[in-house]
């Protein structure tokens, strides 16, 4: 037990108590010793005085007769004899004319001292002699005066001895008291040391420290309370850890649910949108076309709402994953603005775009999230503006080369000042009639501001009712290299299906595509899109079938679904890649075509060895872009 600590830093209670006790004791002992000395002094002084009183009459009596007869030789011999007596240091007799008639022990050439008025032992420290002067009288007639010095050295020696002994005894007493107090202090504070040790252990994370001593006294009760407290803390922490694990599990279940739901909804949406596009591309009468366009618009709107709800759920679950990939901002803005311009023109509005500053637009960041924010803000500007126009601006300041400021201004209905803060809250619209008049979920700005925030920026709003609104945000990016590769995923709000046909070059160098897809409607959609683009397709219904076909035929491109029965797309891709490695074959281009649209899914595709990613629901144009890019790359490779 490491209880005894002899280093006593002054911050410990024990040391302070000890110091206080020692000081008190030292003061008391000093008082005691000094008082003893004082008493002893007065006793000794009394002794000296008594001695003087006793000796003086005897000595003067012995000199009366010789002085009367002026027998100074006898006086001298009396003095010499008396000097030998203990305690007398000198004797001098003078006659009435003050002539020295006899002297013993006092130097002849020195003047005689004045008598002391009293005995002061402290003054006597230097010359330990008490000077006394006594008249020599006979029948009242003065014969002379005797000067006498009483030796005080033995008294001083006694005083010194007493002082030394007193100091030694006091020091011993102090040392013993200090030791006793220290032991007592240790005994009293042993629980505190124990408590401190246990508290430090708990602070350091050990929630089961060795229990401290308990008892009936106050410190013992404190120990018992501490033990109870550390047991409770341990229990609470266990409860919290359990609750956290449960919350994490629920969160996990929620994201699984989200992923599944996303997949389940996107798959039929792909069918609806793709098939609508396909039918729209056939010969239709005006009414049929109009009805189908309505289906297409509704499907687009539904997809927008589903995407917003999924995004919002991801934000709520803290599951938003940002990408850091290279992209060209200028290209992104061009792609983003094209369909929005078409939409604005449909309402008789013009979108003006302005860029300022020297733009190095090859950046690293999350282009899809940026596109989402721009789509939302510009989409809102179009939605809430009926007259005037919209300006989309971006600039890069020289002092922050890769930090861009974007702003979207409109001349629309504006937002009342008291609503400008709340429009960024979920499911909030500036006006209750907004949904009725303009539609919308009230989630777009919440998602946009969260995404901008996650990307390291902040959205600001300036608006006046009836005059218009300006949304502004700044985003930092990292510098990227000029891109050669094109982003395979198409803009989320791509324009309506462009009229297409099989161009001559496509027909001349048609691709042989392996489509690995289990969903019958998506099979049909992809097959007809690929064939209409002038390429050959072979269909595999699951990953295993796809793997066998890929090993037997030289395909130009594999479009691989991810979730399939028998063998999923990831496993099939891994198997194809290891087959290529084993047989030293050229790398086959494999592009994921899946409704699993989370960034983690993309990562899984990358890890499995896929070359690209086309998320469902995709537009016919997206697939055609992909086929065109593949063709171009193959042409360059040849
Ligand atoms: P939604 O547009 O789906 O309703 P948002 O979160 O995008 O949801 O917008 C929230 C609300 O903010 C809108 O309903 C509208 O009241 C207001 N708002 C957003 N942008 C504008 C704008 N450019 N002009 C006027 N009001 C706007």
Short mmCIF file of N, CA, C and O in Angstrom, two decimals, residues 291-377:
data_model
loop_
_atom_site.label_atom_id
_atom_site.label_comp_id
_atom_site.label_asym_id
_atom_site.label_seq_id
_atom_site.Cartn_x
_atom_site.Cartn_y
_atom_site.Cartn_z
N UNK A 291 -50.50 12.90 -73.65
CA UNK A 291 -50.73 12.10 -72.44
C UNK A 291 -49.42 11.51 -71.92
O UNK A 291 -49.14 11.52 -70.71
N UNK A 292 -48.61 11.02 -72.85
CA UNK A 292 -47.34 10.43 -72.42
C UNK A 292 -46.38 11.47 -71.84
O UNK A 292 -45.64 11.20 -70.90
N UNK A 293 -46.42 12.67 -72.42
CA UNK A 293 -45.59 13.75 -71.87
C UNK A 293 -46.01 14.04 -70.43
O UNK A 293 -45.17 14.32 -69.56
N UNK A 294 -47.33 13.93 -70.19
CA UNK A 294 -47.82 14.15 -68.83
C UNK A 294 -47.28 13.07 -67.90
O UNK A 294 -46.86 13.33 -66.76
N UNK A 295 -47.26 11.82 -68.40
CA UNK A 295 -46.69 10.72 -67.60
C UNK A 295 -45.23 11.02 -67.29
O UNK A 295 -44.76 10.89 -66.15
N UNK A 296 -44.53 11.46 -68.31
CA UNK A 296 -43.10 11.72 -68.15
C UNK A 296 -42.85 12.85 -67.14
O UNK A 296 -42.00 12.73 -66.25
N UNK A 297 -43.64 13.91 -67.25
CA UNK A 297 -43.47 15.03 -66.33
C UNK A 297 -43.76 14.57 -64.90
O UNK A 297 -43.02 14.89 -63.95
N UNK A 298 -44.85 13.78 -64.76
CA UNK A 298 -45.19 13.30 -63.41
C UNK A 298 -44.10 12.39 -62.87
O UNK A 298 -43.74 12.46 -61.69
N UNK A 299 -43.56 11.54 -63.74
CA UNK A 299 -42.50 10.62 -63.29
C UNK A 299 -41.28 11.41 -62.85
O UNK A 299 -40.67 11.10 -61.81
N UNK A 300 -40.96 12.44 -63.61
CA UNK A 300 -39.81 13.29 -63.24
C UNK A 300 -40.05 13.95 -61.89
O UNK A 300 -39.17 14.00 -61.03
N UNK A 301 -41.29 14.47 -61.73
CA UNK A 301 -41.62 15.15 -60.47
C UNK A 301 -41.54 14.15 -59.31
O UNK A 301 -40.99 14.45 -58.24
N UNK A 302 -42.07 12.94 -59.56
CA UNK A 302 -42.06 11.91 -58.50
C UNK A 302 -40.62 11.55 -58.14
O UNK A 302 -40.27 11.43 -56.96
N UNK A 303 -39.79 11.43 -59.16
CA UNK A 303 -38.39 11.09 -58.89
C UNK A 303 -37.72 12.20 -58.07
O UNK A 303 -36.97 11.92 -57.13
N UNK A 304 -38.07 13.46 -58.43
CA UNK A 304 -37.51 14.59 -57.67
C UNK A 304 -37.91 14.50 -56.20
O UNK A 304 -37.07 14.67 -55.30
N UNK A 305 -39.19 14.21 -55.95
CA UNK A 305 -39.67 14.14 -54.56
C UNK A 305 -39.00 12.98 -53.82
O UNK A 305 -38.52 13.12 -52.69
N UNK A 306 -38.95 11.83 -54.50
CA UNK A 306 -38.31 10.65 -53.87
C UNK A 306 -36.86 10.97 -53.53
O UNK A 306 -36.39 10.70 -52.42
N UNK A 307 -36.18 11.60 -54.46
CA UNK A 307 -34.77 11.95 -54.22
C UNK A 307 -34.64 12.89 -53.03
O UNK A 307 -33.76 12.73 -52.20
N UNK A 308 -35.54 13.88 -52.96
CA UNK A 308 -35.46 14.83 -51.85
C UNK A 308 -35.71 14.14 -50.51
O UNK A 308 -35.00 14.37 -49.54
N UNK A 309 -36.72 13.25 -50.49
CA UNK A 309 -37.03 12.57 -49.22
C UNK A 309 -35.87 11.65 -48.82
O UNK A 309 -35.47 11.61 -47.66
N UNK A 310 -35.31 10.97 -49.80
CA UNK A 310 -34.18 10.09 -49.48
C UNK A 310 -32.98 10.90 -49.00
O UNK A 310 -32.33 10.54 -48.02
N UNK A 311 -32.75 12.02 -49.67
CA UNK A 311 -31.63 12.88 -49.26
C UNK A 311 -31.84 13.40 -47.85
O UNK A 311 -30.93 13.40 -47.03
N UNK A 312 -33.09 13.84 -47.60
CA UNK A 312 -33.37 14.38 -46.28
C UNK A 312 -33.19 13.31 -45.20
O UNK A 312 -32.62 13.56 -44.14
N UNK A 313 -33.65 12.08 -45.49
CA UNK A 313 -33.48 10.99 -44.51
C UNK A 313 -32.01 10.73 -44.28
O UNK A 313 -31.58 10.50 -43.14
N UNK A 314 -31.24 10.80 -45.35
CA UNK A 314 -29.79 10.57 -45.20
C UNK A 314 -29.16 11.67 -44.35
O UNK A 314 -28.34 11.42 -43.49
N UNK A 315 -29.61 12.91 -44.59
CA UNK A 315 -29.09 14.03 -43.80
C UNK A 315 -29.43 13.82 -42.33
O UNK A 315 -28.60 13.97 -41.45
N UNK A 316 -30.69 13.44 -42.09
CA UNK A 316 -31.13 13.24 -40.70
C UNK A 316 -30.33 12.15 -40.02
O UNK A 316 -30.00 12.23 -38.85
N UNK A 317 -30.00 11.10 -40.78
CA UNK A 317 -29.26 9.98 -40.19
C UNK A 317 -27.75 10.25 -40.19
O UNK A 317 -26.97 9.40 -39.80
N UNK A 318 -27.36 11.44 -40.65
CA UNK A 318 -25.93 11.79 -40.72
C UNK A 318 -25.20 10.88 -41.69
O UNK A 318 -24.04 10.55 -41.52
N UNK A 319 -25.92 10.44 -42.74
CA UNK A 319 -25.34 9.45 -43.66
C UNK A 319 -24.92 10.06 -45.00
O UNK A 319 -24.70 9.33 -45.95
N UNK A 320 -24.90 11.38 -45.05
CA UNK A 320 -24.54 11.98 -46.34
C UNK A 320 -23.04 11.78 -46.56
O UNK A 320 -22.24 12.10 -45.70
N UNK A 321 -22.72 11.19 -47.68
CA UNK A 321 -21.29 10.97 -47.98
C UNK A 321 -20.92 11.88 -49.13
O UNK A 321 -21.61 11.92 -50.14
N UNK A 322 -19.85 12.61 -48.95
CA UNK A 322 -19.41 13.51 -50.02
C UNK A 322 -18.27 12.86 -50.78
O UNK A 322 -17.46 12.14 -50.21
N UNK A 323 -18.25 13.12 -52.07
CA UNK A 323 -17.17 12.57 -52.88
C UNK A 323 -16.07 13.61 -53.05
O UNK A 323 -16.32 14.80 -52.88
N UNK A 324 -14.89 13.18 -53.36
CA UNK A 324 -13.83 14.12 -53.71
C UNK A 324 -13.27 13.62 -55.03
O UNK A 324 -12.34 12.81 -55.05
N UNK A 325 -13.92 14.03 -56.12
CA UNK A 325 -13.45 13.57 -57.44
C UNK A 325 -13.15 14.79 -58.32
O UNK A 325 -13.63 15.88 -58.04
N UNK A 326 -12.39 14.53 -59.36
CA UNK A 326 -12.03 15.63 -60.25
C UNK A 326 -13.21 15.94 -61.17
O UNK A 326 -13.91 15.04 -61.64
N UNK A 327 -13.41 17.23 -61.40
CA UNK A 327 -14.44 17.62 -62.36
C UNK A 327 -14.12 19.00 -62.91
O UNK A 327 -13.28 19.71 -62.36
N UNK A 328 -14.80 19.31 -64.00
CA UNK A 328 -14.60 20.62 -64.60
C UNK A 328 -15.82 21.47 -64.30
O UNK A 328 -16.93 21.16 -64.76
N UNK A 329 -15.62 22.51 -63.52
CA UNK A 329 -16.75 23.32 -63.06
C UNK A 329 -17.50 23.96 -64.23
O UNK A 329 -18.73 24.00 -64.26
N UNK A 330 -16.75 24.41 -65.20
CA UNK A 330 -17.38 25.09 -66.34
C UNK A 330 -18.32 24.12 -67.08
O UNK A 330 -19.45 24.45 -67.39
N UNK A 331 -17.79 22.90 -67.27
CA UNK A 331 -18.58 21.88 -67.96
C UNK A 331 -19.83 21.54 -67.15
O UNK A 331 -20.92 21.40 -67.68
N UNK A 332 -19.60 21.44 -65.82
CA UNK A 332 -20.72 21.10 -64.94
C UNK A 332 -21.81 22.17 -65.03
O UNK A 332 -23.00 21.87 -65.17
N UNK A 333 -21.38 23.44 -64.99
CA UNK A 333 -22.36 24.52 -65.04
C UNK A 333 -23.10 24.52 -66.39
O UNK A 333 -24.30 24.75 -66.45
N UNK A 334 -22.34 24.24 -67.44
CA UNK A 334 -22.96 24.20 -68.77
C UNK A 334 -24.03 23.12 -68.82
O UNK A 334 -25.17 23.37 -69.19
N UNK A 335 -23.64 21.91 -68.35
CA UNK A 335 -24.59 20.78 -68.35
C UNK A 335 -25.80 21.09 -67.49
O UNK A 335 -26.91 20.72 -67.79
N UNK A 336 -25.52 21.74 -66.37
CA UNK A 336 -26.57 22.00 -65.40
C UNK A 336 -27.56 23.03 -65.95
O UNK A 336 -28.76 22.91 -65.79
N UNK A 337 -27.00 24.06 -66.61
CA UNK A 337 -27.86 25.17 -67.05
C UNK A 337 -28.70 24.83 -68.28
O UNK A 337 -29.80 25.36 -68.44
N UNK A 338 -28.19 23.92 -69.13
CA UNK A 338 -28.89 23.65 -70.39
C UNK A 338 -30.36 23.27 -70.16
O UNK A 338 -31.26 23.93 -70.69
N UNK A 339 -30.65 22.23 -69.38
CA UNK A 339 -32.06 21.88 -69.20
C UNK A 339 -32.85 22.95 -68.44
O UNK A 339 -34.02 23.15 -68.69
N UNK A 340 -32.16 23.64 -67.52
CA UNK A 340 -32.87 24.66 -66.75
C UNK A 340 -33.25 25.83 -67.65
O UNK A 340 -34.32 26.43 -67.51
N UNK A 341 -32.37 26.14 -68.60
CA UNK A 341 -32.67 27.21 -69.57
C UNK A 341 -33.92 26.86 -70.35
O UNK A 341 -34.81 27.70 -70.52
N UNK A 342 -33.97 25.57 -70.77
CA UNK A 342 -35.13 25.14 -71.55
C UNK A 342 -36.40 25.30 -70.71
O UNK A 342 -37.42 25.79 -71.19
N UNK A 343 -36.28 24.95 -69.42
CA UNK A 343 -37.45 25.06 -68.55
C UNK A 343 -37.85 26.53 -68.38
O UNK A 343 -39.03 26.88 -68.41
N UNK A 344 -36.85 27.39 -68.20
CA UNK A 344 -37.13 28.81 -68.00
C UNK A 344 -37.77 29.40 -69.25
O UNK A 344 -38.76 30.15 -69.17
N UNK A 345 -37.22 29.01 -70.39
CA UNK A 345 -37.78 29.55 -71.64
C UNK A 345 -39.23 29.12 -71.80
O UNK A 345 -40.06 29.89 -72.31
N UNK A 346 -39.55 27.94 -71.33
CA UNK A 346 -40.93 27.47 -71.36
C UNK A 346 -41.85 28.42 -70.61
O UNK A 346 -43.06 28.48 -70.86
N UNK A 347 -41.30 29.16 -69.64
CA UNK A 347 -42.11 30.11 -68.86
C UNK A 347 -41.91 31.54 -69.36
O UNK A 347 -42.34 32.49 -68.72
N UNK A 348 -41.17 31.66 -70.46
CA UNK A 348 -40.91 33.00 -71.00
C UNK A 348 -39.84 33.74 -70.22
O UNK A 348 -39.78 34.96 -70.23
N UNK A 349 -38.98 33.01 -69.49
CA UNK A 349 -37.92 33.66 -68.71
C UNK A 349 -36.57 33.40 -69.37
O UNK A 349 -36.40 32.42 -70.10
N UNK A 350 -35.64 34.27 -69.04
CA UNK A 350 -34.29 34.10 -69.60
C UNK A 350 -33.32 33.84 -68.45
O UNK A 350 -33.42 34.50 -67.40
N UNK A 351 -32.41 32.92 -68.64
CA UNK A 351 -31.37 32.74 -67.62
C UNK A 351 -30.09 33.35 -68.17
O UNK A 351 -29.60 32.95 -69.22
N UNK A 352 -29.60 34.33 -67.44
CA UNK A 352 -28.35 34.95 -67.85
C UNK A 352 -27.24 34.38 -66.97
O UNK A 352 -27.42 34.27 -65.74
N UNK A 353 -26.14 34.01 -67.56
CA UNK A 353 -25.06 33.52 -66.70
C UNK A 353 -23.87 34.44 -66.82
O UNK A 353 -23.58 34.95 -67.90
N UNK A 354 -23.22 34.69 -65.74
CA UNK A 354 -22.04 35.56 -65.77
C UNK A 354 -20.94 34.99 -64.89
O UNK A 354 -21.19 34.55 -63.75
N UNK A 355 -19.75 34.97 -65.45
CA UNK A 355 -18.60 34.47 -64.69
C UNK A 355 -17.59 35.59 -64.60
O UNK A 355 -17.41 36.34 -65.55
N UNK A 356 -16.94 35.72 -63.46
CA UNK A 356 -15.90 36.75 -63.37
C UNK A 356 -14.70 36.19 -62.62
O UNK A 356 -14.81 35.21 -61.88
N UNK A 357 -13.57 36.82 -62.84
CA UNK A 357 -12.33 36.35 -62.21
C UNK A 357 -11.67 35.33 -63.12
O UNK A 357 -12.28 34.81 -64.05
N UNK A 358 -10.39 35.08 -62.84
CA UNK A 358 -9.70 34.08 -63.65
C UNK A 358 -10.12 32.73 -63.11
O UNK A 358 -9.90 32.43 -61.94
N UNK A 359 -10.68 31.95 -63.95
CA UNK A 359 -11.23 30.70 -63.46
C UNK A 359 -10.32 29.52 -63.80
O UNK A 359 -10.07 29.25 -64.97
N UNK A 360 -9.84 28.88 -62.75
CA UNK A 360 -9.20 27.59 -62.96
C UNK A 360 -10.27 26.60 -62.57
O UNK A 360 -10.52 26.37 -61.39
N UNK A 361 -10.95 26.04 -63.56
CA UNK A 361 -12.17 25.29 -63.24
C UNK A 361 -11.94 23.80 -63.11
O UNK A 361 -12.88 23.04 -62.98
N UNK A 362 -10.68 23.36 -63.13
CA UNK A 362 -10.42 21.93 -62.90
C UNK A 362 -10.25 21.72 -61.42
O UNK A 362 -9.24 22.11 -60.84
N UNK A 363 -11.26 21.14 -60.84
CA UNK A 363 -11.32 21.11 -59.37
C UNK A 363 -11.53 19.70 -58.87
O UNK A 363 -11.88 18.79 -59.62
N UNK A 364 -11.34 19.56 -57.55
CA UNK A 364 -11.67 18.30 -56.89
C UNK A 364 -12.75 18.61 -55.86
O UNK A 364 -12.60 19.53 -55.06
N UNK A 365 -13.83 17.88 -55.90
CA UNK A 365 -14.93 18.11 -54.96
C UNK A 365 -16.05 17.14 -55.28
O UNK A 365 -15.81 16.09 -55.89
N UNK A 366 -17.25 17.50 -54.89
CA UNK A 366 -18.39 16.63 -55.17
C UNK A 366 -19.28 17.29 -56.22
O UNK A 366 -20.16 18.09 -55.88
N UNK A 367 -19.04 17.00 -57.49
CA UNK A 367 -19.80 17.70 -58.54
C UNK A 367 -21.30 17.40 -58.48
O UNK A 367 -22.11 18.26 -58.77
N UNK A 368 -21.64 16.17 -58.07
CA UNK A 368 -23.06 15.82 -58.08
C UNK A 368 -23.83 16.60 -57.04
O UNK A 368 -24.95 17.04 -57.26
N UNK A 369 -23.20 16.80 -55.87
CA UNK A 369 -23.87 17.57 -54.82
C UNK A 369 -23.95 19.04 -55.21
O UNK A 369 -24.95 19.70 -54.95
N UNK A 370 -22.90 19.55 -55.85
CA UNK A 370 -22.93 20.95 -56.29
C UNK A 370 -24.04 21.13 -57.32
O UNK A 370 -24.82 22.07 -57.26
N UNK A 371 -24.13 20.14 -58.23
CA UNK A 371 -25.17 20.21 -59.25
C UNK A 371 -26.56 20.19 -58.59
O UNK A 371 -27.46 20.92 -58.97
N UNK A 372 -26.68 19.36 -57.55
CA UNK A 372 -27.96 19.25 -56.86
C UNK A 372 -28.36 20.60 -56.25
O UNK A 372 -29.51 21.03 -56.35
N UNK A 373 -27.37 21.28 -55.61
CA UNK A 373 -27.66 22.58 -54.98
C UNK A 373 -28.04 23.60 -56.05
O UNK A 373 -29.04 24.32 -55.92
N UNK A 374 -27.26 23.63 -57.14
CA UNK A 374 -27.56 24.60 -58.20
C UNK A 374 -28.93 24.32 -58.81
O UNK A 374 -29.73 25.23 -59.03
N UNK A 375 -29.22 23.03 -59.06
CA UNK A 375 -30.52 22.67 -59.62
C UNK A 375 -31.65 23.16 -58.74
O UNK A 375 -32.64 23.68 -59.20
N UNK A 376 -31.47 22.97 -57.43
CA UNK A 376 -32.52 23.36 -56.50
C UNK A 376 -32.71 24.87 -56.50
O UNK A 376 -33.84 25.37 -56.61
N UNK A 377 -31.60 25.62 -56.37
CA UNK A 377 -31.72 27.07 -56.26
C UNK A 377 -32.21 27.68 -57.57
O UNK A 377 -33.09 28.55 -57.57
#
